[in-house]
PDB file of C-alpha atoms and ligand atoms in Angstrom:
ATOM      1  CA  UNK S1464      99.438  95.726 101.308  1.00  0.00           C
ATOM      2  CA  UNK S1465      98.086  97.842 104.274  1.00  0.00           C
ATOM      3  CA  UNK S1466      94.611  98.077 105.190  1.00  0.00           C
ATOM      4  CA  UNK S1467      93.689 101.076 106.726  1.00  0.00           C
ATOM      5  CA  UNK S1468      90.431 101.856 108.273  1.00  0.00           C
ATOM      6  CA  UNK S1469      89.262 105.235 109.079  1.00  0.00           C
ATOM      7  CA  UNK S1470      87.174 105.998 112.064  1.00  0.00           C
ATOM      8  CA  UNK S1471      85.399 109.113 112.569  1.00  0.00           C
ATOM      9  CA  UNK S1472      82.134 110.602 113.640  1.00  0.00           C
ATOM     10  CA  UNK S1473      82.491 112.762 110.446  1.00  0.00           C
ATOM     11  CA  UNK S1474      82.179 109.512 108.502  1.00  0.00           C
ATOM     12  CA  UNK S1475      79.101 107.581 107.868  1.00  0.00           C
ATOM     13  CA  UNK S1476      80.524 104.512 109.529  1.00  0.00           C
ATOM     14  CA  UNK S1477      84.039 103.286 108.893  1.00  0.00           C
ATOM     15  CA  UNK S1478      85.696 103.445 105.631  1.00  0.00           C
ATOM     16  CA  UNK S1479      88.821 100.851 104.518  1.00  0.00           C
ATOM     17  CA  UNK S1480      91.151 101.733 102.115  1.00  0.00           C
ATOM     18  CA  UNK S1481      94.170  99.951 101.035  1.00  0.00           C
ATOM     19  CA  UNK S1482      97.828 101.303 100.872  1.00  0.00           C
ATOM     20  CA  UNK S1483      99.570  99.684  97.912  1.00  0.00           C
ATOM     21  CA  UNK S1484     102.758  97.497  99.063  1.00  0.00           C
ATOM     22  CA  UNK S1485     105.843  99.767  98.937  1.00  0.00           C
ATOM     23  CA  UNK S1486     103.890 102.969  98.966  1.00  0.00           C
ATOM     24  CA  UNK S1487     105.126 105.959 100.983  1.00  0.00           C
ATOM     25  CA  UNK S1488     102.194 108.070 101.312  1.00  0.00           C
ATOM     26  CA  UNK S1489     101.324 109.258 104.598  1.00  0.00           C
ATOM     27  CA  UNK S1490      98.195 108.519 106.373  1.00  0.00           C
ATOM     28  CA  UNK S1491      96.854 112.293 105.445  1.00  0.00           C
ATOM     29  CA  UNK S1492      97.877 112.142 102.023  1.00  0.00           C
ATOM     30  CA  UNK S1493      95.965 108.462 101.602  1.00  0.00           C
ATOM     31  CA  UNK S1494      92.934 110.163 103.642  1.00  0.00           C
ATOM     32  CA  UNK S1495      92.921 112.855 100.952  1.00  0.00           C
ATOM     33  CA  UNK S1496      93.137 110.749  97.875  1.00  0.00           C
ATOM     34  CA  UNK S1497      90.139 108.901  99.375  1.00  0.00           C
ATOM     35  CA  UNK S1498      88.182 112.073 100.523  1.00  0.00           C
ATOM     36  CA  UNK S1499      88.596 111.363 104.326  1.00  0.00           C
ATOM     37  CA  UNK S1500      88.423 114.695 105.996  1.00  0.00           C
ATOM     38  CA  UNK S1501      91.133 114.654 108.498  1.00  0.00           C
ATOM     39  CA  UNK S1502      91.907 117.976 109.253  1.00  0.00           C
ATOM     40  CA  UNK S1503      95.085 119.734 108.549  1.00  0.00           C
ATOM     41  CA  UNK S1504      97.139 123.013 108.618  1.00  0.00           C
ATOM     42  CA  UNK S1505     100.746 122.667 107.752  1.00  0.00           C
ATOM     43  CA  UNK S1506     101.549 118.995 106.202  1.00  0.00           C
ATOM     44  CA  UNK S1507     104.712 119.201 107.745  1.00  0.00           C
ATOM     45  CA  UNK S1508     104.549 117.972 111.404  1.00  0.00           C
ATOM     46  CA  UNK S1509     104.306 121.238 112.716  1.00  0.00           C
ATOM     47  CA  UNK S1510     100.863 122.483 113.532  1.00  0.00           C
ATOM     48  CA  UNK S1511      99.157 119.404 115.318  1.00  0.00           C
ATOM     49  CA  UNK S1512      96.068 119.800 113.448  1.00  0.00           C
ATOM     50  CA  UNK S1513      96.296 116.123 112.087  1.00  0.00           C
ATOM     51  CA  UNK S1514      96.195 114.477 115.196  1.00  0.00           C
ATOM     52  CA  UNK S1515      94.973 110.612 114.974  1.00  0.00           C
ATOM     53  CA  UNK S1516      94.813 107.737 116.995  1.00  0.00           C
ATOM     54  CA  UNK S1517      96.097 104.560 115.683  1.00  0.00           C
ATOM     55  CA  UNK S1518      95.160 100.904 116.729  1.00  0.00           C
ATOM     56  CA  UNK S1519      96.916  97.795 115.497  1.00  0.00           C
ATOM     57  CA  UNK S1520      95.080  94.862 114.115  1.00  0.00           C
ATOM     58  CA  UNK S1521      97.706  92.683 114.748  1.00  0.00           C
ATOM     59  CA  UNK S1522     100.008  93.891 117.682  1.00  0.00           C
ATOM     60  CA  UNK S1523     103.268  91.906 116.176  1.00  0.00           C
ATOM     61  CA  UNK S1524     102.769  93.777 113.097  1.00  0.00           C
ATOM     62  CA  UNK S1525     104.208  97.082 113.675  1.00  0.00           C
ATOM     63  CA  UNK S1526     106.318  98.581 110.830  1.00  0.00           C
ATOM     64  CA  UNK S1527     105.457 102.266 110.797  1.00  0.00           C
ATOM     65  CA  UNK S1528     106.308 103.424 114.190  1.00  0.00           C
ATOM     66  CA  UNK S1529     109.515 105.427 113.360  1.00  0.00           C
ATOM     67  CA  UNK S1530     108.825 109.020 114.890  1.00  0.00           C
ATOM     68  CA  UNK S1531     110.543 111.825 113.611  1.00  0.00           C
ATOM     69  CA  UNK S1532     112.215 114.099 116.003  1.00  0.00           C
ATOM     70  CA  UNK S1533     109.701 116.759 114.868  1.00  0.00           C
ATOM     71  CA  UNK S1534     106.608 114.285 115.368  1.00  0.00           C
ATOM     72  CA  UNK S1535     108.100 113.538 118.770  1.00  0.00           C
ATOM     73  CA  UNK S1536     108.200 116.854 120.268  1.00  0.00           C
ATOM     74  CA  UNK S1537     105.002 118.227 118.554  1.00  0.00           C
ATOM     75  CA  UNK S1538     103.186 114.987 120.122  1.00  0.00           C
ATOM     76  CA  UNK S1539     104.907 116.030 123.272  1.00  0.00           C
ATOM     77  CA  UNK S1540     104.025 119.463 123.307  1.00  0.00           C
ATOM     78  CA  UNK S1541     100.119 118.466 122.658  1.00  0.00           C
ATOM     79  CA  UNK S1542     100.369 116.310 126.029  1.00  0.00           C
ATOM     80  CA  UNK S1543      99.939 113.137 123.539  1.00  0.00           C
ATOM     81  CA  UNK S1544     103.105 111.467 123.961  1.00  0.00           C
ATOM     82  CA  UNK S1545     104.770 110.332 127.231  1.00  0.00           C
ATOM     83  CA  UNK S1546     108.249 109.554 128.008  1.00  0.00           C
ATOM     84  CA  UNK S1547     107.526 106.245 128.574  1.00  0.00           C
ATOM     85  CA  UNK S1548     105.987 105.891 125.184  1.00  0.00           C
ATOM     86  CA  UNK S1549     109.049 107.569 123.410  1.00  0.00           C
ATOM     87  CA  UNK S1550     110.914 104.646 125.344  1.00  0.00           C
ATOM     88  CA  UNK S1551     108.623 102.212 124.276  1.00  0.00           C
ATOM     89  CA  UNK S1552     108.923 103.027 120.835  1.00  0.00           C
ATOM     90  CA  UNK S1553     112.666 103.336 120.773  1.00  0.00           C
ATOM     91  CA  UNK S1554     113.594 100.487 122.671  1.00  0.00           C
ATOM     92  CA  UNK S1555     110.746  98.197 122.210  1.00  0.00           C
ATOM     93  CA  UNK S1556     109.263  98.921 119.123  1.00  0.00           C
ATOM     94  CA  UNK S1557     105.746  99.543 120.642  1.00  0.00           C
ATOM     95  CA  UNK S1558     103.829 102.106 118.833  1.00  0.00           C
ATOM     96  CA  UNK S1559     102.359 105.008 120.490  1.00  0.00           C
ATOM     97  CA  UNK S1560      98.895 105.731 120.595  1.00  0.00           C
ATOM     98  CA  UNK S1561      98.721 109.250 119.032  1.00  0.00           C
ATOM     99  CA  UNK S1562     100.139 110.201 115.743  1.00  0.00           C
ATOM    100  CA  UNK S1563     100.134 113.105 112.889  1.00  0.00           C
ATOM    101  CA  UNK S1564      98.508 111.707 110.144  1.00  0.00           C
ATOM    102  CA  UNK S1565     100.982 113.994 108.109  1.00  0.00           C
ATOM    103  CA  UNK S1566     104.026 112.151 109.261  1.00  0.00           C
ATOM    104  CA  UNK S1567     102.746 108.467 109.913  1.00  0.00           C
ATOM    105  CA  UNK S1568     103.142 106.022 106.837  1.00  0.00           C
ATOM    106  CA  UNK S1569     101.402 102.532 106.981  1.00  0.00           C
ATOM    107  CA  UNK S1570     103.428 100.007 105.214  1.00  0.00           C
ATOM    108  CA  UNK S1571     102.608  96.568 105.791  1.00  0.00           C
ATOM    109  CA  UNK S1572     100.584  96.410 108.998  1.00  0.00           C
ATOM    110  CA  UNK S1573      96.447  97.095 109.101  1.00  0.00           C
ATOM    111  CA  UNK S1574      95.665  99.828 111.109  1.00  0.00           C
ATOM    112  CA  UNK S1575      92.495 101.915 112.291  1.00  0.00           C
ATOM    113  CA  UNK S1576      92.800 105.654 112.162  1.00  0.00           C
ATOM    114  CA  UNK S1577      90.486 107.219 114.458  1.00  0.00           C
ATOM    115  CA  UNK S1578      90.180 110.992 114.386  1.00  0.00           C
ATOM    116  CA  UNK S1579      87.229 113.489 116.048  1.00  0.00           C
ATOM    117  CA  UNK S1580      87.106 116.005 112.740  1.00  0.00           C
ATOM    118  CA  UNK S1581      88.355 118.660 115.193  1.00  0.00           C
ATOM    119  CA  UNK S1582      91.825 120.061 114.685  1.00  0.00           C
ATOM    120  CA  UNK S1583      94.229 118.268 116.799  1.00  0.00           C
ATOM    121  CA  UNK S1584      91.446 116.429 118.408  1.00  0.00           C
ATOM    122  CA  UNK S1585      91.942 112.821 118.139  1.00  0.00           C
TER     123      UNK S1585
HETATM  124 FE1  FES N2307      99.952 119.990 110.657  1.00  0.00          FE
HETATM  125 FE2  FES N2307     100.109 117.432 110.484  1.00  0.00          FE
HETATM  126  S1  FES N2307      99.232 119.021 109.325  1.00  0.00           S
HETATM  127  S2  FES N2307     101.203 118.473 111.906  1.00  0.00           S
END
């Protein structure tokens, strides 16, 4: 079971929720289910509104790092993903700092998801 802690100036403190093991919900779907206001428009990796910053409780547990081509290209366009981060993710299983909430699925790892509340403003 993944423990997902949401952190934002829009929340009063942090809010922690649990993703059921084997669940394939995106972070955005999990946030919506728990009424956590991550901005979004397309829900399809195109607009960049749902930009989040992700930190891992245990750096050795990183099961959700797979980046789709769509997410990679949108994050690059936003200036939130460097060539080094792409190489680190693909070759060394090191997750990038920024993700799109509509594309990222937390599996068994515990993460903190930060967002400002401004579209694309993580
Ligand atoms: Fe558009 Fe996630 S909602 S990229």
